[in-house]
Coordinates of C-alpha atoms and ligand atoms in Angstrom, one line a residue:
X1 CA 0.0 0.0 0.0
X2 CA 1.1 3.6 -0.6
X3 CA 1.2 5.3 2.9
X4 CA 1.9 9.0 3.5
X5 CA 2.9 9.6 7.1
X6 CA 2.2 13.2 8.2
X7 CA 4.5 14.2 11.1
X8 CA 7.0 11.6 9.9
X9 CA 10.0 13.5 11.5
X10 CA 8.4 13.3 15.0
X11 CA 8.8 10.9 18.1
X12 CA 6.2 8.5 16.8
X13 CA 5.9 9.3 13.1
X14 CA 9.5 8.5 12.3
X15 CA 9.5 4.9 13.8
X16 CA 6.0 4.3 12.3
X17 CA 7.3 5.2 8.8
X18 CA 10.2 2.7 9.3
X19 CA 7.8 0.0 10.6
X20 CA 5.5 0.4 7.6
X21 CA 8.4 0.5 5.2
X22 CA 9.9 -2.7 6.8
X23 CA 6.5 -4.4 6.3
X24 CA 6.5 -3.8 2.6
X25 CA 4.5 -0.5 2.2
X26 CA 5.6 2.2 -0.1
X27 CA 6.1 5.1 2.4
X28 CA 6.6 8.9 2.2
X29 CA 6.8 11.3 5.1
X30 CA 5.6 14.9 5.3
X31 CA 6.7 17.3 8.1
X32 CA 7.2 21.0 8.5
X33 CA 9.9 20.4 11.2
X34 CA 8.0 22.5 13.7
X35 CA 8.9 20.1 16.5
X36 CA 12.6 20.9 16.1
X37 CA 11.6 24.6 16.3
X38 CA 9.8 24.1 19.7
X39 CA 13.2 22.7 21.0
X40 CA 14.8 26.0 19.9
X41 CA 12.0 28.0 21.5
X42 CA 12.2 26.1 24.8
X43 CA 16.0 25.8 24.9
X44 CA 16.1 22.0 25.1
X45 CA 17.1 19.0 22.9
X46 CA 16.0 15.4 22.7
X47 CA 17.8 13.3 25.3
X48 CA 19.0 11.0 22.6
X49 CA 20.7 12.8 19.7
X50 CA 18.7 12.7 16.5
X51 CA 19.8 13.3 12.9
X52 CA 18.2 15.6 10.4
X53 CA 15.5 14.2 8.2
X54 CA 17.7 13.7 5.1
X55 CA 20.4 11.9 7.0
X56 CA 17.7 9.6 8.6
X57 CA 16.2 8.8 5.2
X58 CA 19.7 8.1 3.7
X59 CA 20.6 5.8 6.7
X60 CA 17.3 3.9 6.2
X61 CA 18.2 3.3 2.5
X62 CA 21.7 2.1 3.4
X63 CA 20.4 -0.2 6.2
X64 CA 17.3 -1.6 4.6
X65 CA 17.7 -1.0 0.8
X66 CA 14.3 0.7 1.0
X67 CA 13.5 4.2 0.0
X68 CA 11.2 6.6 1.9
X69 CA 10.3 9.8 0.0
X70 CA 10.0 13.1 1.9
X71 CA 7.8 16.3 1.5
X72 CA 8.9 19.2 3.8
X73 CA 6.0 21.6 4.2
X74 CA 3.1 22.7 6.4
X75 CA -0.4 21.3 6.6
X76 CA -1.5 24.9 7.1
X77 CA -0.4 25.5 3.4
X78 CA -3.5 24.0 1.6
X79 CA -1.8 24.2 -1.8
X80 CA 1.1 22.2 -0.5
X81 CA -1.2 19.6 1.0
X82 CA -3.2 19.2 -2.3
X83 CA 0.0 19.0 -4.4
X84 CA 1.5 16.4 -2.1
X85 CA -1.6 14.2 -2.2
X86 CA -1.7 14.5 -6.0
X87 CA 2.1 13.7 -6.3
X88 CA 2.3 10.8 -4.0
X89 CA -1.2 9.4 -4.6
X90 CA -1.5 7.5 -1.3
X91 CA -3.9 4.8 -0.4
X92 CA -3.7 5.8 3.2
X93 CA -2.7 8.9 5.1
X94 CA -1.5 8.5 8.7
X95 CA -1.8 11.8 10.4
X96 CA 0.5 12.5 13.4
X97 CA 1.3 16.1 12.4
X98 CA 0.0 18.2 15.3
X99 CA 1.3 20.2 18.2
X100 CA 1.0 17.5 20.9
X101 CA 2.0 18.9 24.2
X102 CA -0.7 19.8 26.8
X103 CA 1.6 22.1 28.8
X104 CA 2.8 23.8 25.6
X105 CA -0.9 24.6 24.7
X106 CA -1.4 26.1 28.2
X107 CA 1.6 28.4 28.3
X108 CA -0.5 31.5 27.3
X109 CA -3.1 32.7 24.8
X110 CA -0.6 32.7 21.9
X111 CA 0.4 29.0 22.5
X112 CA -3.3 28.0 22.9
X113 CA -4.3 29.8 19.7
X114 CA -1.2 28.4 17.8
X115 CA -2.1 24.8 19.0
X116 CA -5.7 24.9 18.0
X117 CA -5.1 26.7 14.7
X118 CA -2.2 24.4 13.7
X119 CA -4.1 21.2 14.6
X120 CA -7.7 22.0 13.6
X121 CA -7.0 23.9 10.4
X122 CA -4.2 21.5 9.3
X123 CA -6.6 18.6 9.7
X124 CA -9.4 20.5 7.9
X125 CA -7.1 21.2 4.9
X126 CA -6.3 17.5 4.8
X127 CA -10.0 16.5 4.9
X128 CA -10.7 18.8 1.9
X129 CA -7.6 17.5 0.0
X130 CA -8.8 13.9 0.5
X131 CA -12.4 14.7 -0.4
X132 CA -11.4 16.5 -3.6
X133 CA -8.5 14.4 -4.8
X134 CA -9.4 10.9 -3.8
X135 CA -12.2 10.2 -1.3
X136 CA -11.2 6.6 -1.3
X137 CA -8.0 7.4 0.7
X138 CA -8.2 6.0 4.2
X139 CA -7.4 8.6 6.9
X140 CA -5.7 7.1 10.0
X141 CA -5.7 9.9 12.5
X142 CA -4.0 10.1 15.9
X143 CA -6.4 11.3 18.5
X144 CA -5.9 10.9 22.3
X145 CA -7.4 9.2 25.3
X146 CA -7.5 12.6 26.9
X147 CA -10.4 13.5 24.6
X148 CA -12.7 11.6 27.0
X149 CA -11.2 12.9 30.2
X150 CA -12.0 10.9 33.2
X151 CA -15.8 10.3 33.2
X152 CA -17.5 8.4 36.0
X153 CA -18.8 5.8 33.5
X154 CA -17.0 3.2 31.4
X155 CA -15.2 4.6 28.3
X156 CA -16.4 3.0 25.1
X157 CA -14.5 3.0 21.8
X158 CA -15.6 6.3 20.4
X159 CA -19.4 5.7 20.3
X160 CA -22.1 5.3 23.0
X161 CA -25.4 3.6 22.8
X162 CA -27.8 5.9 24.6
X163 CA -31.4 5.6 25.8
X164 CA -33.1 8.8 26.8
X165 CA -36.8 9.3 27.6
X166 CA -37.5 5.9 26.1
X167 CA -35.7 6.5 22.8
X168 CA -32.3 5.1 21.7
X169 CA -29.5 6.4 19.6
X170 CA -25.8 5.9 18.9
X171 CA -23.8 9.0 19.6
X172 CA -20.2 10.1 19.8
X173 CA -19.0 9.4 23.3
X174 CA -19.2 12.6 25.5
X175 CA -15.9 14.4 25.8
X176 CA -14.4 16.3 28.7
X177 CA -10.8 17.0 27.8
X178 CA -8.2 18.6 30.1
X179 CA -6.2 21.1 28.1
X180 CA -6.5 23.3 25.0
X181 CA -4.3 20.7 23.2
X182 CA -6.7 17.8 24.1
X183 CA -9.6 20.0 23.1
X184 CA -8.0 20.4 19.6
X185 CA -8.2 16.6 19.2
X186 CA -11.9 16.7 20.1
X187 CA -12.5 19.4 17.5
X188 CA -10.6 17.2 14.9
X189 CA -12.7 14.1 15.8
X190 CA -15.9 16.0 15.2
X191 CA -14.7 17.4 11.9
X192 CA -13.6 13.9 10.7
X193 CA -16.9 12.3 11.8
X194 CA -18.7 15.0 9.9
X195 CA -16.6 14.4 6.7
X196 CA -17.3 10.7 6.9
X197 CA -21.0 11.2 7.5
X198 CA -21.5 14.0 4.8
X199 CA -18.9 13.2 2.2
X200 CA -18.5 9.5 2.7
X201 CA -14.8 9.6 3.6
X202 CA -13.3 6.6 5.4
X203 CA -11.4 7.3 8.7
X204 CA -10.0 5.6 11.7
X205 CA -9.5 7.8 14.8
X206 CA -7.0 6.3 17.2
X207 CA -7.5 7.6 20.7
X208 CA -4.0 6.9 22.0
X209 CA -2.8 6.8 25.6
X210 CA 0.5 8.1 27.0
X211 CA 3.4 6.5 25.0
X212 CA 6.5 5.3 26.7
X213 CA 9.8 3.9 25.4
X214 CA 12.1 5.1 22.6
X215 CA 13.3 2.0 20.7
X216 CA 11.7 -0.1 18.0
X217 CA 13.4 -3.0 16.1
X218 CA 14.0 -0.6 13.2
X219 CA 15.4 2.4 15.1
X220 CA 17.8 0.1 16.8
X221 CA 19.5 -0.9 13.6
X222 CA 21.6 2.2 13.3
X223 CA 22.2 5.2 15.7
X224 CA 21.2 7.5 12.8
X225 CA 17.7 6.0 12.9
X226 CA 17.0 7.0 16.5
X227 CA 13.8 8.8 17.3
X228 CA 13.6 11.7 19.7
X229 CA 13.2 11.2 23.5
X230 CA 11.8 14.2 25.5
X231 CA 12.5 14.7 29.1
X232 CA 11.6 18.3 29.8
X233 CA 8.4 19.4 31.7
X234 CA 6.7 20.6 28.6
X235 CA 7.2 17.7 26.1
X236 CA 8.4 14.8 28.3
X237 CA 5.7 12.3 29.1
X238 CA 5.2 10.8 32.5
X239 CA 6.8 7.3 32.4
X240 CA 9.7 8.5 30.2
X241 CA 10.3 11.4 32.7
X242 CA 10.2 9.1 35.7
X243 CA 12.8 6.7 34.1
X244 CA 15.1 9.7 33.4
X245 CA 14.7 11.1 36.9
X246 CA 15.5 7.7 38.5
X247 CA 18.7 7.5 36.4
X248 CA 19.7 11.0 37.3
X249 CA 19.1 10.4 41.0
X250 CA 16.4 13.0 41.1
X251 CA 13.1 12.4 42.9
X252 CA 10.2 11.3 40.7
X253 CA 7.9 14.3 40.2
X254 CA 4.4 13.0 40.9
X255 CA 1.9 15.8 40.5
X256 CA -0.4 16.0 43.4
X257 CA -1.1 12.7 45.2
X258 CA -0.7 10.7 42.0
X259 CA -4.3 9.3 42.1
X260 CA -5.0 10.4 38.5
X261 CA -5.1 7.3 36.2
X262 CA -4.1 7.2 32.5
X263 CA -3.9 4.7 29.7
X264 CA -0.4 3.8 28.6
X265 CA 1.1 2.2 25.5
X266 CA 4.6 1.0 24.6
X267 CA 6.1 2.7 21.5
X268 CA 6.5 -0.7 19.8
X269 CA 2.8 -1.2 20.1
X270 CA 2.1 2.2 18.7
X271 CA 3.8 1.4 15.4
X272 CA 2.1 -2.0 15.3
X273 CA -1.3 -0.5 15.9
X274 CA -0.8 1.9 13.0
X275 CA 0.2 -1.0 10.7
X276 CA -3.0 -2.9 11.8
X277 CA -5.2 0.2 11.2
X278 CA -3.6 0.8 7.8
X279 CA -4.0 -2.8 6.6
X280 CA -7.6 -3.2 7.8
X281 CA -9.3 -0.2 6.2
X282 CA -12.4 1.5 7.5
X283 CA -15.4 1.3 5.1
X284 CA -16.5 4.3 3.0
X285 CA -18.6 6.6 5.2
X286 CA -17.3 4.9 8.4
X287 CA -15.8 6.9 11.3
X288 CA -14.1 4.1 13.2
X289 CA -12.6 4.7 16.6
X290 CA -10.1 2.5 18.5
X291 CA -8.8 3.2 22.0
X292 CA -5.1 2.8 21.4
X293 CA -3.8 1.9 24.9
X294 CA -2.9 -1.4 26.5
X295 CA -3.2 -0.9 30.2
X296 CA -4.1 1.7 32.9
X297 CA -2.1 2.9 35.8
X298 CA -2.3 5.7 38.3
X299 CA 0.6 8.2 38.3
X300 CA 1.6 6.9 41.7
X301 CA 1.5 3.4 40.3
X302 CA 3.8 4.4 37.5
X303 CA 6.3 6.0 40.0
X304 CA 6.2 2.9 42.2
X305 CA 6.8 0.7 39.1
X306 CA 9.9 2.7 38.0
X307 CA 11.2 2.8 41.6
X308 CA 10.8 -1.0 42.0
X309 CA 12.6 -1.8 38.7
X310 CA 15.4 0.7 39.1
X311 CA 18.5 -1.0 40.6
X312 CA 19.2 1.7 43.1
X313 CA 17.6 4.0 45.6
X314 CA 14.7 6.2 44.2
X315 CA 12.8 9.0 45.9
X316 CA 9.2 9.9 45.0
X317 CA 8.1 13.5 45.7
X318 CA 4.6 15.0 45.4
X319 CA 4.6 18.4 43.8
X320 CA 1.7 20.8 43.8
X321 CA -0.2 19.8 40.7
X322 CA 0.4 22.5 38.1
X323 CA -2.6 21.1 36.1
X324 CA -6.3 21.0 36.9
X325 CA -7.4 17.4 36.9
X326 CA -9.4 15.0 39.1
X327 CA -7.1 13.8 41.9
X328 CA -9.0 10.4 42.2
X329 CA -11.5 9.0 39.8
X330 CA -13.1 6.0 38.2
X331 CA -11.3 4.8 35.0
X332 CA -12.4 1.8 33.0
X333 CA -11.6 1.8 29.3
X334 CA -12.7 -0.6 26.6
X335 CA -9.8 -1.3 24.2
X336 CA -10.5 -4.5 22.4
X337 CA -10.7 -3.2 18.8
X338 CA -7.0 -3.3 18.0
X339 CA -6.5 -6.6 19.9
X340 CA -9.3 -8.1 17.6
X341 CA -7.2 -7.0 14.6
X342 CA -4.2 -8.9 16.0
X343 CA -2.3 -6.6 18.4
X344 CA -0.2 -8.6 20.9
X345 CA 0.5 -5.9 23.5
X346 CA 3.8 -5.4 25.3
X347 CA 2.7 -5.0 29.0
X348 CA 4.7 -3.2 31.6
X349 CA 4.8 -6.3 33.8
X350 CA 6.6 -8.2 31.0
X351 CA 8.7 -5.3 29.8
X352 CA 12.2 -4.7 31.1
X353 CA 12.4 -1.0 31.4
X354 CA 16.1 -1.7 32.2
X355 CA 16.8 -1.1 28.5
X356 CA 15.4 2.4 29.0
X357 CA 17.7 2.9 32.1
X358 CA 20.7 2.0 29.9
X359 CA 19.7 4.3 27.1
X360 CA 19.2 7.2 29.6
X361 CA 22.5 6.4 31.4
X362 CA 24.4 6.7 28.1
X363 CA 22.9 10.2 27.4
X364 CA 22.4 11.7 30.9
X365 CA 25.1 14.3 30.3
X366 CA 22.7 15.9 27.8
X367 CA 20.0 16.7 30.5
X368 CA 19.5 20.3 31.6
X369 CA 18.1 19.7 35.1
X370 CA 16.3 23.1 35.2
X371 CA 14.2 22.0 32.2
X372 CA 12.8 19.1 34.3
X373 CA 10.9 21.5 36.6
X374 CA 7.2 22.1 35.7
X375 CA 6.6 25.9 35.1
X376 CA 3.4 25.9 33.1
X377 CA 0.3 26.2 35.3
X378 CA -3.2 25.5 34.1
X379 CA -4.6 28.5 36.0
X380 CA -1.7 30.8 34.8
X381 CA -4.1 33.0 32.8
X382 CA -6.3 33.5 35.8
X383 CA -3.4 34.3 38.0
X384 CA -2.1 37.1 35.7
X385 CA -5.6 38.6 35.6
X386 CA -6.4 38.6 39.4
X387 CA -6.1 42.1 40.9
X388 CA -3.9 42.1 44.0
Ligands
NAD1 P1 5.9 15.0 17.8 O1 5.7 16.5 18.1 O2 7.2 14.4 18.1 O3 5.6 14.8 16.2 C1 4.7 15.6 15.5 C2 5.3 16.0 14.2 O4 4.4 16.7 13.4 C3 6.6 16.8 14.4 O5 7.7 16.3 13.7 C4 6.1 18.2 13.8 O6 7.2 18.9 13.2 C5 5.0 17.8 12.8 N1 4.0 18.9 12.6 C6 3.4 19.6 13.6 N2 2.5 20.5 13.0 C7 2.7 20.3 11.6 C8 2.1 21.0 10.5 N3 1.2 22.0 10.6 N4 2.5 20.6 9.3 C9 3.4 19.6 9.1 N5 4.0 19.0 10.2 C10 3.6 19.3 11.4 O7 4.7 14.3 18.5 P2 4.5 12.7 18.8 O8 4.8 12.5 20.2 O9 5.2 11.9 17.7 O10 3.0 12.6 18.5 C11 2.4 12.3 17.2 C12 0.9 12.3 17.3 O11 0.5 11.3 18.2 C13 0.3 13.6 17.7 O12 -0.8 13.9 17.0 C14 -0.1 13.4 19.2 O13 -1.1 14.2 19.6 C15 -0.4 11.9 19.2 N6 -0.2 11.3 20.5 C16 1.0 11.3 21.1 C17 1.2 10.6 22.3 C18 2.5 10.6 23.0 O14 2.6 10.1 24.2 N7 3.6 11.1 22.4 C19 0.1 10.0 22.9 C20 -1.1 10.0 22.3 C21 -1.3 10.7 21.1
USQ2 N1 2.5 13.8 35.4 C1 3.1 13.8 36.7 N2 4.4 14.1 36.7 C2 5.2 14.5 35.6 C3 4.5 14.5 34.4 C4 3.2 14.2 34.3 O1 2.5 13.5 37.7 O2 6.4 14.7 35.7 C5 1.1 13.5 35.3 C6 0.2 14.5 34.7 O3 -0.3 15.4 35.8 C7 -0.9 13.7 34.1 C8 -0.2 12.4 33.7 O4 1.0 12.4 34.4 O5 -1.9 13.4 35.0 C9 0.1 12.3 32.2 O6 0.9 13.5 31.8 P1 1.8 13.4 30.5 O7 2.5 14.7 30.4 O8 2.6 12.2 30.5 O9 0.7 13.2 29.4 P2 -0.4 14.2 28.7 O10 -0.1 15.6 29.1 O11 -1.7 13.7 28.9 O12 0.0 14.1 27.2 C10 0.7 13.0 26.6 C11 1.1 13.4 25.2 C12 -0.1 13.8 24.3 C13 -1.1 12.6 24.3 C14 -1.5 12.2 25.8 C15 -2.3 10.9 25.8 O13 2.0 14.5 25.3 O14 0.3 14.1 23.0 O15 -2.2 13.0 23.7 O16 -0.2 11.9 26.5 S1 -3.5 11.0 27.0 O17 -2.9 11.4 28.3 O18 -4.1 9.7 27.1 O19 -4.5 12.0 26.6

């Protein structure tokens, strides 16, 4: 199949492009390199050194004998999106290309507006390009488990069968997201569902949990194929940060009491889930939703797991939570769709996060400790406005 991976220079897009190429697909990546720009803005770098896109693509050709084409440009540039779809003529578009950090979207008005404009309008340009150029293209879109928030009922895969005043209907599952970033994904989901219902497009929305890990079988073949690994308080995600803090001998930074529970997924399962979604197409007119996570853990549970596996002393500290989120809550997520397609999950109980400890140990001199400290507060805008 011909697969265009949008955001193919990012943490997940790059290893996914390699995994699809390894599995016989004809792959191209598209990226505007914005993620490298956020590093410059925030004064940080990936913990593991990464090569520029051309070097990565060259290395993959040398190692595998396979070619991946590249298109450098912005989804906000509609002409570029239309030209790329005409030129590459994909069967499937995998869409990772969004600003994906919740704290980044909560820095201030400008970052919130940037995030929603970039994500929602980029996705809308893509929907129009697919509808006008080839409505048979299957859109595989990365959403997030955070679209649902933490409701006091079981979380279904995208849709809810509802009975109200004696009548029944099937509706999109209610959403209660926790940041302007997570909200952008909700807006995307609604736009995609509309495009499937009205134009007859075919789409799979993958509501993914928090990803951990950095290595896949393909990225391990050559140091030039490494994907990024973020540790800072803006882009670093929770399990990855706790592993890095353990290795550095810093206390693990649990926000609040750590009773908040999240869905998690190993990066090796992320790339496999995308392959399964690509190879099992949604029907025309279908808005298909999978919850792309393999297990749920509380933040305190994640900290305990890292502390237990680390071969040395580890402290856990409880910081004032810079976010606004429920400290304790019910969390029960249905996530059988991808397993039914053939996913065999890597679970944390079977995974040696030791390999992550080794990887971090080899690169720990690159960490800027001050960048580990959370500085973005969810109520920041309110605090600025309050008169003294
Ligand atoms: P990332 O920031 O590393 O990668 C995203 C890539 O998209 C970057 O290379 C960036 O330059 C590119 N991009 C952003 N805006 C663009 C635009 N307008 N035009 C072209 N390219 C653009 O993020 P990631 O961690 O690889 O996440 C990829 C996707 O998966 C995101 O949509 C994210 O919301 C979703 N997701 C990530 C996680 C996680 O834990 N990392 C969990 C759930 C869902
Ligand atoms: N947390 C801590 N300590 C830390 C970092 C985070 O306690 O040092 C807590 C947060 O308060 C939150 C949880 O860990 O309750 C998860 O935070 P995170 O930064 O790991 O993840 P999040 O902000 O939700 O975003 C990440 C990705 C995003 C993706 C999302 C999936 O950056 O792109 O959409 O995970 S989900 O959470 O399922 O929505």
